[in-house]
Coordinates of C-alpha atoms in Angstrom, one line a residue:
L1 CA -0.2 -0.3 0.3
I2 CA 2.9 1.9 0.6
L3 CA 4.7 1.9 -3.0
P4 CA 2.6 4.3 -4.5
Y5 CA 3.4 7.6 -2.4
L6 CA 7.3 7.1 -3.2
N7 CA 9.2 8.8 -5.4
K8 CA 11.7 7.7 -8.6
K9 CA 14.3 6.9 -5.5
T10 CA 13.0 5.4 -2.0
L11 CA 11.2 2.9 -4.9
A12 CA 14.8 2.3 -6.0
S13 CA 16.7 1.4 -3.0
C14 CA 13.4 -0.6 -1.9
K15 CA 15.1 -2.2 -4.7
T16 CA 18.5 -3.3 -3.9
L17 CA 16.6 -5.1 0.0
N18 CA 16.1 -8.3 -0.5
K19 CA 14.6 -10.1 -2.5
A20 CA 10.8 -9.6 -1.1
W21 CA 10.8 -6.0 -2.2
F22 CA 13.1 -6.5 -5.5
A23 CA 9.4 -8.6 -6.5
L24 CA 6.8 -5.4 -4.9
T25 CA 8.8 -2.8 -6.7
T26 CA 9.2 -4.1 -9.9
L27 CA 5.3 -5.3 -9.9
H28 CA 4.7 -2.1 -9.1
A29 CA 7.0 -0.6 -12.4
T30 CA 4.9 -2.6 -14.7
R31 CA 1.3 -1.4 -13.9
S32 CA 2.3 2.5 -14.6
L33 CA 3.3 4.0 -17.5
D34 CA 5.6 7.3 -17.0
C35 CA 7.1 9.0 -19.6
H36 CA 6.1 12.6 -22.2
I37 CA 3.9 12.2 -23.9
L38 CA 6.3 12.0 -27.1
R39 CA 7.3 9.0 -26.0
L40 CA 4.8 7.1 -25.0
P41 CA 4.6 5.2 -28.2
L42 CA 8.6 3.6 -27.4
R43 CA 7.1 3.0 -23.8
I44 CA 4.3 1.1 -24.7
M45 CA 6.5 -1.1 -27.6
H46 CA 9.0 -2.7 -24.5
F47 CA 6.3 -2.6 -22.3
R48 CA 5.5 -5.2 -24.7
R49 CA 8.6 -6.2 -25.8
K50 CA 8.9 -7.9 -22.1
G51 CA 5.2 -9.4 -21.5
L52 CA 3.7 -6.4 -19.4
L53 CA 1.6 -4.5 -21.2
S54 CA -1.9 -6.4 -19.7
L55 CA -0.2 -5.5 -16.1
V56 CA -0.6 -2.0 -16.6
R57 CA -3.2 0.3 -15.3
S58 CA -2.0 4.2 -14.7
L59 CA -0.3 6.6 -16.6
T60 CA 1.3 10.0 -15.7
V61 CA 2.5 11.4 -18.7
D62 CA 3.8 14.8 -19.0
I63 CA 3.4 17.1 -21.8
S64 CA 5.6 19.7 -21.4
Y65 CA 6.7 21.2 -24.5
L66 CA 10.0 20.2 -26.3
E67 CA 10.8 23.4 -27.9
G68 CA 13.2 23.0 -31.1
F69 CA 12.7 18.9 -31.0
L70 CA 10.7 19.0 -34.2
S71 CA 8.4 21.2 -36.3
A72 CA 4.7 21.9 -35.4
P73 CA 2.6 19.9 -37.3
M74 CA 5.3 16.8 -37.1
Y75 CA 4.6 17.9 -33.4
E76 CA 1.2 17.7 -33.3
R77 CA 1.5 14.8 -35.6
R78 CA 3.6 12.9 -33.2
I79 CA 0.9 14.2 -30.2
N80 CA -2.5 12.0 -31.9
D81 CA 0.3 9.2 -32.8
A82 CA 0.1 8.6 -29.4
V83 CA -3.0 9.4 -28.5
S84 CA -4.1 7.0 -30.6
L85 CA -1.8 3.8 -29.6
L86 CA -2.8 4.2 -26.5
Q87 CA -6.4 4.3 -27.3
N88 CA -6.0 0.8 -29.1
L89 CA -4.7 -0.9 -26.7
P90 CA -6.0 -3.8 -25.5
V91 CA -5.5 -2.8 -21.4
N92 CA -7.3 -0.4 -19.3
I93 CA -5.9 2.3 -18.3
R94 CA -7.8 3.7 -15.0
H95 CA -5.5 5.9 -13.5
I96 CA -4.0 9.3 -15.5
K97 CA -2.3 12.2 -14.3
V98 CA -0.9 14.7 -16.2
H99 CA 1.7 17.1 -15.7
M100 CA 3.9 20.4 -16.9
P101 CA 6.7 20.3 -15.1
G102 CA 8.1 23.3 -14.2
A103 CA 5.0 25.1 -15.1
S104 CA 4.3 27.4 -11.9
T105 CA 5.1 30.4 -14.5
T106 CA 4.0 32.4 -17.8
L107 CA 3.4 29.9 -20.1
T108 CA 4.2 30.5 -24.2
D109 CA 2.0 30.4 -27.0
A110 CA 3.7 27.1 -27.4
E111 CA 3.6 25.4 -24.6
I112 CA -0.2 25.9 -24.2
R113 CA -1.1 25.1 -28.0
F114 CA 0.3 22.2 -27.7
G115 CA 0.0 21.0 -23.8
T116 CA -3.8 21.6 -24.2
M117 CA -4.1 19.4 -27.5
A118 CA -1.7 16.1 -25.8
F119 CA -4.1 17.4 -22.4
T120 CA -7.6 17.3 -24.5
T121 CA -6.8 13.6 -26.6
L122 CA -5.9 11.9 -23.4
L123 CA -8.8 12.7 -21.9
Q124 CA -11.0 12.2 -25.1
A125 CA -9.4 8.9 -25.4
L126 CA -10.1 7.0 -22.0
P127 CA -13.6 7.7 -21.4
N128 CA -12.9 5.2 -18.4
L129 CA -10.8 6.6 -15.8
A130 CA -11.4 6.0 -12.2
T131 CA -8.4 8.1 -10.7
L132 CA -8.1 11.7 -12.0
D133 CA -4.4 13.5 -11.0
L134 CA -4.4 17.3 -12.5
S135 CA -2.6 18.8 -9.4
D136 CA 1.2 18.9 -11.2
C137 CA -0.7 20.7 -14.3
P138 CA -1.4 24.9 -14.8
V139 CA -4.8 26.3 -14.8
A140 CA -4.8 27.2 -18.2
L141 CA -4.6 24.6 -19.6
L142 CA -8.4 24.2 -18.8
A143 CA -9.5 28.2 -20.1
A144 CA -7.5 26.3 -23.7
A145 CA -8.9 23.5 -23.3
Q146 CA -12.9 25.2 -22.7
R147 CA -12.2 27.1 -25.8
H148 CA -12.4 24.4 -28.4
D149 CA -14.3 21.5 -26.6
A150 CA -15.2 20.2 -23.9
P151 CA -11.7 17.9 -22.0
F152 CA -14.1 16.1 -19.9
S153 CA -17.7 15.8 -20.8
R154 CA -17.0 12.1 -21.6
L155 CA -15.8 11.1 -17.6
G156 CA -18.6 10.0 -15.8
R157 CA -16.8 7.0 -13.7
L158 CA -14.7 9.0 -11.9
Q159 CA -13.2 8.3 -8.6
N160 CA -10.7 10.1 -7.7
I161 CA -10.0 14.4 -8.7
R162 CA -7.0 16.3 -7.6
W163 CA -7.9 19.2 -9.5
F164 CA -5.2 21.8 -10.2
A165 CA -3.0 24.0 -8.1
L166 CA -0.7 25.4 -10.8
G167 CA -1.9 29.0 -12.0
S168 CA -4.6 31.9 -10.1
N169 CA -8.1 29.6 -10.1
D170 CA -10.8 31.4 -11.3
M171 CA -14.6 30.6 -11.1
S172 CA -13.9 29.2 -14.0
S173 CA -12.5 26.6 -13.3
A174 CA -14.3 26.0 -10.2
G175 CA -17.1 26.1 -12.4
E176 CA -15.7 23.6 -14.3
L177 CA -15.3 21.7 -11.1
H178 CA -18.4 21.7 -10.4
R179 CA -19.6 20.1 -13.5
L180 CA -17.1 17.7 -13.5
V181 CA -18.4 17.1 -9.1
C182 CA -22.2 16.2 -10.5
A183 CA -20.8 14.4 -13.9
N184 CA -19.5 11.9 -10.8
Q185 CA -21.7 12.3 -8.6
H186 CA -22.8 8.4 -8.1
T187 CA -19.2 6.8 -8.0
L188 CA -16.4 10.0 -6.7
T189 CA -15.0 9.1 -3.7
A190 CA -11.9 11.9 -3.0
L191 CA -11.6 15.0 -4.0
S192 CA -9.0 17.6 -4.0
G193 CA -10.1 20.3 -5.1
K194 CA -8.2 22.4 -3.5
S195 CA -9.9 26.5 -3.3
D196 CA -11.6 26.3 -6.4
I197 CA -14.1 24.0 -3.6
T198 CA -17.9 26.5 -3.7
D199 CA -20.6 26.3 -1.6
H200 CA -22.4 23.9 -4.9
T201 CA -19.5 22.2 -4.8
L202 CA -20.3 20.6 -1.4
I203 CA -23.8 20.3 -2.1
A204 CA -22.5 18.3 -4.9
L205 CA -21.0 16.6 -2.5
S206 CA -23.3 15.9 -0.1
K207 CA -24.9 14.0 -2.6
A208 CA -22.9 11.7 -4.0
P209 CA -23.2 8.0 -2.4
R210 CA -19.9 7.0 -1.4
F211 CA -18.0 10.2 -0.6
S212 CA -14.9 10.0 2.3
R213 CA -12.5 12.2 1.4
L214 CA -12.4 16.1 1.1
D215 CA -9.9 18.2 0.8
A216 CA -11.0 22.2 0.5
S217 CA -7.7 24.0 2.0
G218 CA -7.5 27.9 0.9
S219 CA -11.5 27.4 -0.5
S220 CA -14.1 30.1 0.3
I221 CA -16.5 27.6 1.3
S222 CA -19.0 28.7 4.4
D223 CA -20.4 26.8 7.2
D224 CA -24.1 26.2 6.0
A225 CA -22.7 24.6 3.4
L226 CA -19.7 22.4 5.7
L227 CA -22.1 21.0 8.0
A228 CA -25.1 20.3 5.2
L229 CA -21.5 18.0 3.9
V230 CA -21.3 16.7 7.0
R231 CA -25.0 16.1 7.9
A232 CA -25.4 14.7 4.6
R233 CA -22.3 11.9 4.3
G234 CA -20.3 12.2 8.2
L235 CA -21.1 8.4 8.4
G236 CA -17.9 7.7 5.7
L237 CA -16.3 10.8 5.4
R238 CA -12.3 9.2 6.6
E239 CA -10.6 12.2 5.8
L240 CA -11.9 16.1 5.9
V241 CA -8.1 18.7 5.3
L242 CA -9.4 22.1 5.5
S243 CA -7.0 24.5 5.9
D244 CA -6.4 28.1 5.2
C245 CA -10.9 28.2 4.6
T246 CA -11.2 31.9 6.4
R247 CA -14.7 31.6 6.0
L248 CA -15.3 28.6 7.9
T249 CA -16.2 30.0 12.4
K250 CA -16.9 28.4 15.3
R251 CA -20.3 27.7 13.9
S252 CA -19.2 25.0 11.9
I253 CA -16.2 23.9 13.0
A254 CA -17.8 23.5 17.4
H255 CA -21.1 21.0 15.1
L256 CA -18.3 18.7 13.5
S257 CA -18.5 15.4 16.4
P258 CA -17.6 11.9 16.3
K259 CA -21.6 11.0 16.4
L260 CA -21.5 13.2 13.3
L261 CA -18.4 11.8 11.6
P262 CA -17.7 8.3 13.7
T263 CA -15.3 6.9 11.0
L264 CA -12.7 10.3 10.9
A265 CA -9.3 9.5 9.9
V266 CA -7.5 12.7 9.1
L267 CA -8.5 16.6 9.9
D268 CA -6.7 19.6 9.0
L269 CA -7.3 22.4 11.0
Y270 CA -5.4 25.1 10.7
N271 CA -5.5 28.1 10.4
I272 CA -9.1 28.1 11.0
M273 CA -10.7 31.5 12.9
V274 CA -12.0 29.2 16.5
T275 CA -11.8 29.9 19.9
T276 CA -10.8 28.0 22.8
D277 CA -14.4 26.8 23.4
A278 CA -15.0 25.8 20.2
Y279 CA -11.8 23.5 20.1
Q280 CA -13.5 22.2 23.8
R281 CA -16.3 21.1 22.2
L282 CA -14.6 19.0 19.9
F283 CA -11.9 17.6 22.5
N284 CA -13.2 17.4 25.7
F285 CA -14.2 14.5 27.7
A286 CA -16.9 13.6 26.7
T287 CA -15.8 13.0 23.3
R288 CA -13.3 10.2 22.0
W289 CA -12.6 9.9 18.8
P290 CA -12.0 5.6 18.2
Y291 CA -10.3 6.5 14.6
L292 CA -8.7 9.5 14.3
R293 CA -4.7 9.2 13.5
D294 CA -3.6 12.5 11.7
L295 CA -4.8 15.8 13.1
K296 CA -3.5 18.8 12.4
L297 CA -4.3 22.6 14.3
K298 CA -2.8 25.6 14.3
A299 CA -4.1 29.1 16.3
A300 CA -5.2 31.9 14.0
I301 CA -4.6 34.8 15.6
P302 CA -6.0 38.1 14.4
D303 CA -2.8 40.1 13.5
T304 CA -5.1 43.3 15.9
S305 CA -5.6 42.1 19.9
P306 CA -4.1 38.7 19.9
R307 CA -6.6 37.8 22.7
Q308 CA -5.3 34.0 25.0
D309 CA -8.4 32.4 24.5
L310 CA -7.6 32.1 20.8
L311 CA -4.8 29.5 21.3
V312 CA -4.8 26.3 21.7
N313 CA -4.7 24.7 25.6
D314 CA -3.2 22.4 27.6
D315 CA -6.6 21.1 28.2
I316 CA -7.5 20.2 25.1
L317 CA -4.3 18.3 24.4
E318 CA -4.9 16.6 27.7
A319 CA -8.1 15.3 26.2
I320 CA -6.9 14.8 22.3
G321 CA -4.5 12.3 24.1
R322 CA -7.6 10.1 26.2
N323 CA -9.9 10.1 23.1
C324 CA -7.9 9.2 20.7
P325 CA -7.0 6.6 20.7
R326 CA -5.0 6.1 17.8
L327 CA -3.7 9.1 16.6
V328 CA -0.2 8.8 15.5
S329 CA 0.3 12.7 13.9
L330 CA -0.4 15.4 15.8
R331 CA 1.3 19.0 14.1
L332 CA 0.6 22.2 16.0
F333 CA 1.4 25.6 14.6
G334 CA 1.5 28.5 16.5
C335 CA -0.2 26.8 19.7
H336 CA 1.0 29.9 22.3
G337 CA -1.3 28.9 25.5
I338 CA 0.1 25.3 25.6
T339 CA 3.3 24.4 27.8
D340 CA 5.2 21.6 29.4
N341 CA 2.5 19.8 31.1
G342 CA 0.6 20.0 27.9
L343 CA 2.9 18.5 25.7
C344 CA 4.1 15.7 28.4
S345 CA -0.2 14.3 29.1
I346 CA -0.2 14.3 24.8
L347 CA 3.6 12.1 24.7
G348 CA 2.5 8.5 26.2
N349 CA -1.2 9.1 24.5
L350 CA 0.2 9.0 21.0
G351 CA 0.7 5.8 18.6

């Protein structure tokens, strides 16, 4: 289960441990095609010669523009040939990650043109995707793709969506994410939408019967929308990441409870403007979180007149230690209200 989260360097190190790890990492490597889109045909031929093509289930493709490599017509032809070959493969690719290394800066016209073409044709060629990862892809490609065709029009079976994180997102990309969520309501289980998640998207998620993981960090969701989601889907929610959601207040945070979220394993409240009484309702001696294993808190102190009641204190740490039996990770930021006594009360209880 840990192999998908390791980088290439760590995977290479795992191969040298023993025969069992060598077999595991080799099998994991054969399940994924990872290359630039222009080199995709060569990579497929290599897998076919080795007899490993039938094992492939995921694709990580680099769509960055290789300047000076080919003329524009030939570049387009190479992209179309690669996508056509991918579309005719006898294997069912269920997971795709599209990325453009170094695309956090302003894109050139050529990068937008060929990146958009590759991005659009890839998604159209793989309508049966279960995982769509665009977190390392610039959102500028979406705006360009929308002018030609709807890039997500054929996707209706997605289970996991990781949305654009590169570039300043706007209402256009937020609206596209909302439409994508609505089209995949019955299958969606996880969404990392970052700042593009809106109240409308949360309302749509509240109608998704299998939904369990949400990353809405940096978004402008409201208390009402969050409570609506928790009341509708709380029994199945496993992860709730709400860091830097500046509109959230104690009106919603204080009402999060094990009764509404009985299987919650990850809770991120970094930089949420709530007071000590809200944390005391979340973590007190009568509130037990049986499955919570990862907790992240930061006291969001206003620039003007910082007050002691905005801080996590020793009583809250003691309650966390007693009522979170499976907690293995606790990250605290800016919590000046805690002392050595509070830390000692929880260190012995961390798994």
